[in-house]
Amino acid sequence: MSDVVFARSGWLPRVIREDGELRLMLAAGADANHEPRTFTFPVAAAHLAVIREDLARHLLLWSAVLPLCDAAGTRGRLDENAAVALLDPVLLAPPAEVDALFRRIGWDRGRLVAHGADLDLLDRGQLCAALRPATERADEKRVQEYHAERRRAGRGVVLGPLDAQVLRYTGQYLHGATLPRRLPDAVDPALLPEVLRVIATAERAGAGMRIGLDPRRGNRATDKRDWDRLASTVEAAVRRAYPGLADDAVRTVSFLMCSEAADRARSTPVDDDDGTVGDHADAGGGTRRTTLSFTDDKGGQKTWVRDGSRSASAEFWQFVADRSAADNEVFTIEDEERGEGVQLHFYADSLARITTVRLGDGGADPQYRVEYSLVDGIGGYRTLVSAFIRGGCAALDRYGPWMADVAEFERVRRQRDDAR
């Protein structure tokens, strides 16, 4: 049975009386089920008097004990002897001795920052003086900003006023991995016009550029080359206009532009660009196709039939997005009626076009001509697929060179891969 003798608001440790003994109780860490753990250890009446009267000493004790709680882990016991040994040096010693103690022990800096410690004094190791403006109420956002600034300082990054406000605009001031957004209300109103000019510079640089989808990596993956191209263009333009802007600020602007372009790509219907939908089926001199078969390397199969709803290329790339995986990187489009097809080798950035030369008679196997060509990324694949669907293997002539000699093709492919 325990009674609360003294408590402040929030999570600050409280003093309880348990079986007639004064104990300090604090919540810290979590158990194996992610439930908060509670620790207690004995204190004396003299310690209670200081905790009651001196918020700064209360916070310092909490900061000093928290590492012991962390050491206990999810199920270990608190080292009570170590905790008790901190009481007199933290609560009763002169300020100079307290500061010296904290230079020798581990302590939780975040708790002191959250409760209003002066950051300059804290970093200089003058903890007692740093806690003169301390408040009982915690400000967790202040802790996040403090740690973000220390991480940047560890990388040698110093932000100017405009840099910081650009990062606040994108929501990446605290966490660089956070998806960027547009948050004008988070920006200092005095600097918002300048921040918006930086963003406008990036928008002008990226106007007309798009990031396409890459179905080889799933339904929502985007083309890395498109992303890198847009990022490079935006970063170059922003650096020219604002040469003093920190790299972190420049990158967050390009990340914003790329993220928004990728979102537009994901919400835009797949282009029906192969001439197999609606009344324009024969535009450009293409050969009208009525049925195509799509297969993969794992036995998957899908048949496209012209019905005016979706193009053959849209259906094929959807098939790829649904089926592609690290162990499933070979996809085929076959026009059985015309005896031709293409096979896409995503693992090798290559494509084979296959043409029936002679049908098999009397049970003999048909004869095929197989020719290979290198492919330049997902954009190259899209071009070749659309061309094949419009005009068959003959329409691919212009996208060569095409090589029938497998050994020669492998030599060329290795040369390309080595040059990357």
Short mmCIF file of N, CA and C in Angstrom, two decimals, residues 259-337:
data_model
loop_
_atom_site.label_atom_id
_atom_site.label_comp_id
_atom_site.label_asym_id
_atom_site.label_seq_id
_atom_site.Cartn_x
_atom_site.Cartn_y
_atom_site.Cartn_z
N SER A 259 8.66 14.84 -54.59
CA SER A 259 7.56 14.14 -53.93
C SER A 259 6.22 14.53 -54.53
N GLU A 260 6.05 15.82 -54.82
CA GLU A 260 4.79 16.26 -55.42
C GLU A 260 4.64 15.72 -56.84
N ALA A 261 5.74 15.69 -57.60
CA ALA A 261 5.67 15.12 -58.96
C ALA A 261 5.35 13.63 -58.90
N ALA A 262 5.93 12.93 -57.93
CA ALA A 262 5.64 11.50 -57.80
C ALA A 262 4.18 11.27 -57.42
N ASP A 263 3.65 12.09 -56.54
CA ASP A 263 2.23 11.96 -56.16
C ASP A 263 1.33 12.19 -57.37
N ARG A 264 1.69 13.16 -58.21
CA ARG A 264 0.88 13.39 -59.42
C ARG A 264 0.92 12.17 -60.34
N ALA A 265 2.09 11.55 -60.44
CA ALA A 265 2.21 10.37 -61.30
C ALA A 265 1.34 9.23 -60.78
N ARG A 266 1.31 9.05 -59.46
CA ARG A 266 0.54 7.95 -58.88
C ARG A 266 -0.96 8.17 -59.04
N SER A 267 -1.38 9.42 -59.13
CA SER A 267 -2.82 9.70 -59.23
C SER A 267 -3.27 9.92 -60.67
N THR A 268 -2.35 9.82 -61.62
CA THR A 268 -2.69 10.03 -63.03
C THR A 268 -2.90 8.69 -63.72
N PRO A 269 -4.01 8.51 -64.45
CA PRO A 269 -4.23 7.24 -65.14
C PRO A 269 -3.09 6.94 -66.12
N VAL A 270 -2.80 5.65 -66.29
CA VAL A 270 -1.76 5.24 -67.23
C VAL A 270 -2.13 5.70 -68.63
N ASP A 271 -1.15 6.29 -69.34
CA ASP A 271 -1.42 6.78 -70.69
C ASP A 271 -1.75 5.62 -71.63
N ASP A 272 -2.81 5.81 -72.45
CA ASP A 272 -3.14 4.85 -73.49
C ASP A 272 -2.46 5.33 -74.76
N ASP A 273 -1.15 5.04 -74.86
CA ASP A 273 -0.34 5.67 -75.89
C ASP A 273 0.10 4.72 -77.00
N ASP A 274 -0.52 3.55 -77.10
CA ASP A 274 -0.03 2.61 -78.10
C ASP A 274 -0.97 2.44 -79.28
N GLY A 275 -2.03 3.26 -79.34
CA GLY A 275 -2.93 3.19 -80.50
C GLY A 275 -3.83 1.98 -80.49
N THR A 276 -4.21 1.46 -79.33
CA THR A 276 -5.08 0.28 -79.29
C THR A 276 -6.37 0.54 -78.54
N VAL A 277 -6.74 1.82 -78.40
CA VAL A 277 -7.99 2.15 -77.72
C VAL A 277 -8.82 3.07 -78.59
N GLY A 278 -10.10 2.82 -78.64
CA GLY A 278 -11.05 3.73 -79.27
C GLY A 278 -10.88 3.82 -80.77
N ASP A 279 -11.31 4.97 -81.32
CA ASP A 279 -11.37 5.15 -82.77
C ASP A 279 -10.01 5.42 -83.39
N HIS A 280 -8.97 5.62 -82.56
CA HIS A 280 -7.65 5.95 -83.11
C HIS A 280 -6.75 4.72 -83.15
N ALA A 281 -7.34 3.55 -83.24
CA ALA A 281 -6.57 2.33 -83.14
C ALA A 281 -5.53 2.19 -84.23
N ASP A 282 -5.77 2.75 -85.41
CA ASP A 282 -4.82 2.57 -86.50
C ASP A 282 -4.02 3.83 -86.79
N ALA A 283 -4.09 4.80 -85.89
CA ALA A 283 -3.36 6.05 -86.12
C ALA A 283 -1.87 5.78 -86.25
N GLY A 284 -1.25 6.50 -87.17
CA GLY A 284 0.19 6.38 -87.34
C GLY A 284 0.60 5.16 -88.13
N GLY A 285 -0.30 4.50 -88.79
CA GLY A 285 0.07 3.38 -89.63
C GLY A 285 0.29 2.09 -88.89
N GLY A 286 -0.18 1.98 -87.64
CA GLY A 286 0.01 0.76 -86.88
C GLY A 286 -0.80 -0.40 -87.43
N THR A 287 -0.40 -1.61 -87.04
CA THR A 287 -1.12 -2.81 -87.45
C THR A 287 -2.16 -3.15 -86.40
N ARG A 288 -3.40 -3.22 -86.80
CA ARG A 288 -4.50 -3.43 -85.86
C ARG A 288 -4.36 -4.79 -85.17
N ARG A 289 -4.36 -4.78 -83.86
CA ARG A 289 -4.22 -6.01 -83.09
C ARG A 289 -5.47 -6.23 -82.27
N THR A 290 -5.87 -7.46 -82.19
CA THR A 290 -7.11 -7.77 -81.48
C THR A 290 -6.86 -8.55 -80.19
N THR A 291 -5.79 -9.33 -80.16
CA THR A 291 -5.52 -10.16 -78.99
C THR A 291 -4.01 -10.24 -78.75
N LEU A 292 -3.60 -10.07 -77.50
CA LEU A 292 -2.21 -10.25 -77.10
C LEU A 292 -2.17 -11.07 -75.82
N SER A 293 -1.10 -11.82 -75.66
CA SER A 293 -0.93 -12.64 -74.46
C SER A 293 0.26 -12.12 -73.67
N PHE A 294 0.07 -11.93 -72.38
CA PHE A 294 1.15 -11.50 -71.48
C PHE A 294 1.51 -12.66 -70.56
N THR A 295 2.79 -12.95 -70.40
CA THR A 295 3.22 -14.00 -69.47
C THR A 295 4.43 -13.51 -68.68
N ASP A 296 4.70 -14.20 -67.57
CA ASP A 296 5.90 -13.90 -66.79
C ASP A 296 6.68 -15.18 -66.55
N ASP A 297 7.71 -15.09 -65.75
CA ASP A 297 8.61 -16.22 -65.53
C ASP A 297 8.11 -17.17 -64.45
N LYS A 298 6.96 -16.87 -63.84
CA LYS A 298 6.43 -17.69 -62.76
C LYS A 298 5.09 -18.32 -63.13
N GLY A 299 4.82 -18.42 -64.42
CA GLY A 299 3.58 -19.07 -64.85
C GLY A 299 2.38 -18.15 -64.91
N GLY A 300 2.57 -16.87 -64.61
CA GLY A 300 1.45 -15.93 -64.70
C GLY A 300 1.09 -15.65 -66.16
N GLN A 301 -0.18 -15.46 -66.41
CA GLN A 301 -0.63 -15.21 -67.78
C GLN A 301 -1.86 -14.32 -67.77
N LYS A 302 -1.93 -13.45 -68.79
CA LYS A 302 -3.09 -12.58 -68.95
C LYS A 302 -3.30 -12.33 -70.43
N THR A 303 -4.54 -12.32 -70.85
CA THR A 303 -4.86 -12.09 -72.25
C THR A 303 -5.55 -10.74 -72.39
N TRP A 304 -5.02 -9.94 -73.29
CA TRP A 304 -5.65 -8.66 -73.61
C TRP A 304 -6.44 -8.81 -74.90
N VAL A 305 -7.69 -8.37 -74.85
CA VAL A 305 -8.56 -8.40 -76.03
C VAL A 305 -9.05 -7.00 -76.28
N ARG A 306 -8.96 -6.54 -77.54
CA ARG A 306 -9.42 -5.20 -77.84
C ARG A 306 -10.91 -5.09 -77.56
N ASP A 307 -11.26 -4.22 -76.66
CA ASP A 307 -12.68 -3.98 -76.38
C ASP A 307 -12.97 -2.50 -76.19
N GLY A 308 -11.95 -1.65 -76.41
CA GLY A 308 -12.17 -0.21 -76.31
C GLY A 308 -12.05 0.35 -74.92
N SER A 309 -11.73 -0.49 -73.91
CA SER A 309 -11.69 0.03 -72.53
C SER A 309 -10.29 0.51 -72.15
N ARG A 310 -9.29 -0.37 -72.22
CA ARG A 310 -7.91 0.02 -71.87
C ARG A 310 -6.97 -0.44 -72.97
N SER A 311 -5.90 0.31 -73.12
CA SER A 311 -4.93 -0.04 -74.15
C SER A 311 -4.16 -1.29 -73.74
N ALA A 312 -3.53 -1.91 -74.74
CA ALA A 312 -2.72 -3.09 -74.47
C ALA A 312 -1.53 -2.74 -73.59
N SER A 313 -0.89 -1.59 -73.83
CA SER A 313 0.27 -1.22 -73.01
C SER A 313 -0.14 -0.97 -71.56
N ALA A 314 -1.28 -0.31 -71.34
CA ALA A 314 -1.73 -0.08 -69.97
C ALA A 314 -1.99 -1.39 -69.25
N GLU A 315 -2.62 -2.34 -69.95
CA GLU A 315 -2.90 -3.64 -69.34
C GLU A 315 -1.61 -4.40 -69.08
N PHE A 316 -0.65 -4.31 -70.00
CA PHE A 316 0.61 -5.03 -69.81
C PHE A 316 1.37 -4.48 -68.61
N TRP A 317 1.49 -3.16 -68.51
CA TRP A 317 2.26 -2.60 -67.40
C TRP A 317 1.57 -2.82 -66.07
N GLN A 318 0.25 -2.91 -66.08
CA GLN A 318 -0.45 -3.29 -64.85
C GLN A 318 -0.12 -4.73 -64.46
N PHE A 319 -0.04 -5.60 -65.47
CA PHE A 319 0.35 -6.99 -65.24
C PHE A 319 1.75 -7.04 -64.63
N VAL A 320 2.68 -6.25 -65.16
CA VAL A 320 4.03 -6.20 -64.63
C VAL A 320 4.04 -5.70 -63.19
N ALA A 321 3.31 -4.61 -62.93
CA ALA A 321 3.29 -4.04 -61.57
C ALA A 321 2.74 -5.04 -60.56
N ASP A 322 1.76 -5.83 -60.96
CA ASP A 322 1.14 -6.80 -60.06
C ASP A 322 2.03 -8.02 -59.83
N ARG A 323 2.89 -8.36 -60.80
CA ARG A 323 3.61 -9.64 -60.75
C ARG A 323 5.12 -9.51 -60.55
N SER A 324 5.68 -8.37 -60.88
CA SER A 324 7.13 -8.24 -60.85
C SER A 324 7.67 -8.40 -59.43
N ALA A 325 8.82 -9.08 -59.33
CA ALA A 325 9.48 -9.30 -58.04
C ALA A 325 10.95 -9.59 -58.30
N ALA A 326 11.73 -9.67 -57.22
CA ALA A 326 13.16 -9.91 -57.38
C ALA A 326 13.45 -11.23 -58.09
N ASP A 327 12.54 -12.21 -57.94
CA ASP A 327 12.73 -13.49 -58.61
C ASP A 327 11.77 -13.67 -59.78
N ASN A 328 11.22 -12.57 -60.28
CA ASN A 328 10.28 -12.64 -61.40
C ASN A 328 10.49 -11.40 -62.28
N GLU A 329 11.51 -11.47 -63.13
CA GLU A 329 11.94 -10.29 -63.88
C GLU A 329 11.95 -10.51 -65.39
N VAL A 330 11.27 -11.53 -65.86
CA VAL A 330 11.18 -11.78 -67.30
C VAL A 330 9.71 -11.79 -67.70
N PHE A 331 9.33 -10.88 -68.61
CA PHE A 331 7.94 -10.75 -69.04
C PHE A 331 7.88 -10.79 -70.57
N THR A 332 6.80 -11.37 -71.07
CA THR A 332 6.67 -11.57 -72.51
C THR A 332 5.33 -11.04 -73.01
N ILE A 333 5.36 -10.42 -74.19
CA ILE A 333 4.14 -10.05 -74.92
C ILE A 333 4.15 -10.84 -76.22
N GLU A 334 3.09 -11.58 -76.47
CA GLU A 334 3.05 -12.43 -77.67
C GLU A 334 1.79 -12.14 -78.49
N ASP A 335 2.00 -11.98 -79.79
CA ASP A 335 0.90 -11.90 -80.75
C ASP A 335 0.91 -13.23 -81.50
N GLU A 336 0.13 -14.17 -80.99
CA GLU A 336 0.15 -15.52 -81.57
C GLU A 336 -0.34 -15.52 -83.00
N GLU A 337 -1.32 -14.67 -83.30
CA GLU A 337 -1.88 -14.64 -84.65
C GLU A 337 -0.81 -14.29 -85.68
#
